[in-house]
Amino acid sequence: MRVTIENVSKRFETTPVLREVSIAIEERELFFLLGPSGCGKTTLLRLIAGFYDADAGEVRFGERRMNGVPPHRRNTGMVFQNYALWPHMKVWENVAYGLDIRKVRGAARRQRVDEALEIVRMGGYRDRSPNQLSGGQQQRVALARALVIKPDVLLLDEPLSNLDAQLRLEMREEIRRIHEETRITTIYVTHDQDEALSLADRIAVMREGRIEQIGAPRTLYRHPANRFVADFIGECNWLEGEIAAVDSGRARVRTAAGELLADTPEVTGVGARVWLGFRPEAGTLLGAPDEHTLPATVERVTYLGRVEQYRLRIGPIDGIKVLQTNPSQHHAPGESVALQLPPGDLILLPRG
Ligand code: ATP
């Protein structure tokens, strides 16, 4: 089911929580709403579920306008952070509940509950009570309960936040597998960028009720639309720069420490003030400079086996983070190095 959100705004009393949000979620997509606490992502999910009404704008499932349609008429399945299972019902009954209120009975009811429990691999736990299950198992049951009704849209609100780190990784894989098996249009709310990057077909990054950027994980990480997206989706170093020259899609950027070549999708005019950004893993420490290096001084080194974390000073800026994977050459604090930054790994954004 295609889900279209068009110019949706929502206030709670006088506080605007969603401001003219527009998103087109494709059929079968695993779509993420990502942003810091309070940015409005849960409000948007609840609005799609029908728990809230929009003050302005439209929500459509396929061609059908959903404004004013109550939650139980939307055929959505929802999974919450706290599982929200019925404690007095067995696993099987918890999953069957959604079918009971839809008056699905007899063999069809049995078959669908069994199928849903199989999808989440909980067939062997059907007669347990929720309090006899681990957090991960409870969340699987909550997923089965959402899937059993064969929803048009599956809505997941921070489904992994209550689980410990190891289980969270396992359940990520599970959610991906279940989505691949069922291909239900899924909208997933999280503030965890790793979760979003590792699972999403596309992500909408939100801030203060607005969409900052919508794109595939690779697009957001490598071509963020602004500094907020760049910093929220991962770590990024920033240097002040100015465009010194532009030649066939490549800009020569002047910084306080020297010049660098940067690939730039939109060619920026000579003299424009820019932020020059790069991810810690984009840089390589060399002993000698070349045309893609800036001079830097090592401030601090942390050896972690797999990687070595450097803090560098570049011109007037200190605390620049660089990661060296599989480190074979060590550079000590105080040492002068050449930091190599490939043109394709640089992020150029306008600086006001
Ligand atoms: P979190 O990750 O912390 O859940 P979120 O991005 O999901 O954050 P929302 O829960 O959508 O954010 O809340 C957005 C804003 O709306 C917050 O400032 C919150 O305090 C406010 N808010 C949410 N629900 C209500 C409500 N029922 N009444 C009044 N204000 C609300």
mmCIF file of N, CA, C and O in Angstrom, residues 17-18 33-46 157-158 189-191 206:
data_model
loop_
_atom_site.group_PDB
_atom_site.id
_atom_site.type_symbol
_atom_site.label_atom_id
_atom_site.label_comp_id
_atom_site.label_asym_id
_atom_site.label_seq_id
_atom_site.Cartn_x
_atom_site.Cartn_y
_atom_site.Cartn_z
ATOM 1 N N VAL A 17 3.841 20.855 16.175
ATOM 2 C CA VAL A 17 4.645 19.632 16.306
ATOM 3 C C VAL A 17 4.997 19.070 14.931
ATOM 4 O O VAL A 17 6.067 18.503 14.734
ATOM 5 N N LEU A 18 4.108 19.250 13.956
ATOM 6 C CA LEU A 18 4.417 18.892 12.567
ATOM 7 C C LEU A 18 4.131 20.110 11.704
ATOM 8 O O LEU A 18 3.083 20.740 11.844
ATOM 9 N N LEU A 33 11.340 6.957 9.826
ATOM 10 C CA LEU A 33 11.277 8.329 10.312
ATOM 11 C C LEU A 33 12.343 8.431 11.391
ATOM 12 O O LEU A 33 12.272 7.747 12.407
ATOM 13 N N LEU A 34 13.355 9.262 11.136
ATOM 14 C CA LEU A 34 14.519 9.344 12.022
ATOM 15 C C LEU A 34 14.707 10.784 12.485
ATOM 16 O O LEU A 34 14.614 11.715 11.680
ATOM 17 N N GLY A 35 14.968 10.945 13.779
ATOM 18 C CA GLY A 35 15.235 12.304 14.256
ATOM 19 C C GLY A 35 15.386 12.294 15.766
ATOM 20 O O GLY A 35 15.072 11.301 16.425
ATOM 21 N N PRO A 36 15.863 13.408 16.327
ATOM 22 C CA PRO A 36 16.074 13.459 17.775
ATOM 23 C C PRO A 36 14.753 13.460 18.533
ATOM 24 O O PRO A 36 13.694 13.694 17.949
ATOM 25 N N SER A 37 14.855 13.221 19.818
ATOM 26 C CA SER A 37 13.679 13.184 20.681
ATOM 27 C C SER A 37 12.882 14.486 20.539
ATOM 28 O O SER A 37 13.455 15.567 20.538
ATOM 29 N N GLY A 38 11.579 14.358 20.382
ATOM 30 C CA GLY A 38 10.719 15.537 20.327
ATOM 31 C C GLY A 38 10.561 16.137 18.943
ATOM 32 O O GLY A 38 9.876 17.146 18.776
ATOM 33 N N CYS A 39 11.122 15.505 17.888
ATOM 34 C CA CYS A 39 11.044 16.114 16.545
ATOM 35 C C CYS A 39 9.692 15.869 15.880
ATOM 36 O O CYS A 39 9.424 16.428 14.825
ATOM 37 N N GLY A 40 8.863 15.001 16.480
ATOM 38 C CA GLY A 40 7.515 14.813 15.936
ATOM 39 C C GLY A 40 7.293 13.497 15.216
ATOM 40 O O GLY A 40 6.229 13.273 14.653
ATOM 41 N N LYS A 41 8.278 12.580 15.279
ATOM 42 C CA LYS A 41 8.142 11.354 14.485
ATOM 43 C C LYS A 41 7.027 10.443 15.017
ATOM 44 O O LYS A 41 6.264 9.880 14.226
ATOM 45 N N THR A 42 6.908 10.329 16.354
ATOM 46 C CA THR A 42 5.834 9.491 16.905
ATOM 47 C C THR A 42 4.475 10.103 16.588
ATOM 48 O O THR A 42 3.519 9.391 16.257
ATOM 49 N N THR A 43 4.395 11.426 16.655
ATOM 50 C CA THR A 43 3.140 12.106 16.324
ATOM 51 C C THR A 43 2.746 11.797 14.885
ATOM 52 O O THR A 43 1.581 11.501 14.601
ATOM 53 N N LEU A 44 3.714 11.808 13.979
ATOM 54 C CA LEU A 44 3.419 11.520 12.574
ATOM 55 C C LEU A 44 2.951 10.074 12.413
ATOM 56 O O LEU A 44 1.983 9.794 11.703
ATOM 57 N N LEU A 45 3.607 9.142 13.116
ATOM 58 C CA LEU A 45 3.215 7.731 13.028
ATOM 59 C C LEU A 45 1.786 7.542 13.541
ATOM 60 O O LEU A 45 0.994 6.809 12.953
ATOM 61 N N ARG A 46 1.481 8.213 14.657
ATOM 62 C CA ARG A 46 0.146 8.081 15.241
ATOM 63 C C ARG A 46 -0.917 8.711 14.345
ATOM 64 O O ARG A 46 -2.066 8.263 14.314
ATOM 65 N N ASP A 157 7.004 1.604 16.286
ATOM 66 C CA ASP A 157 7.430 2.783 17.050
ATOM 67 C C ASP A 157 8.560 2.401 18.003
ATOM 68 O O ASP A 157 8.304 1.807 19.045
ATOM 69 N N GLU A 158 9.791 2.688 17.636
ATOM 70 C CA GLU A 158 10.980 2.353 18.434
ATOM 71 C C GLU A 158 10.908 0.900 18.915
ATOM 72 O O GLU A 158 11.039 0.637 20.108
ATOM 73 N N VAL A 189 9.742 4.110 13.213
ATOM 74 C CA VAL A 189 10.231 5.308 13.911
ATOM 75 C C VAL A 189 11.417 4.943 14.797
ATOM 76 O O VAL A 189 11.350 3.973 15.561
ATOM 77 N N THR A 190 12.492 5.705 14.696
ATOM 78 C CA THR A 190 13.627 5.500 15.594
ATOM 79 C C THR A 190 14.450 6.783 15.728
ATOM 80 O O THR A 190 14.355 7.672 14.882
ATOM 81 N N HIS A 191 15.233 6.862 16.827
ATOM 82 C CA HIS A 191 16.208 7.954 16.906
ATOM 83 C C HIS A 191 17.619 7.378 16.723
ATOM 84 O O HIS A 191 18.599 8.093 16.875
ATOM 85 N N MET A 206 14.028 14.044 10.386
ATOM 86 C CA MET A 206 13.147 15.112 10.870
ATOM 87 C C MET A 206 13.840 15.953 11.924
ATOM 88 O O MET A 206 14.677 15.473 12.678
#
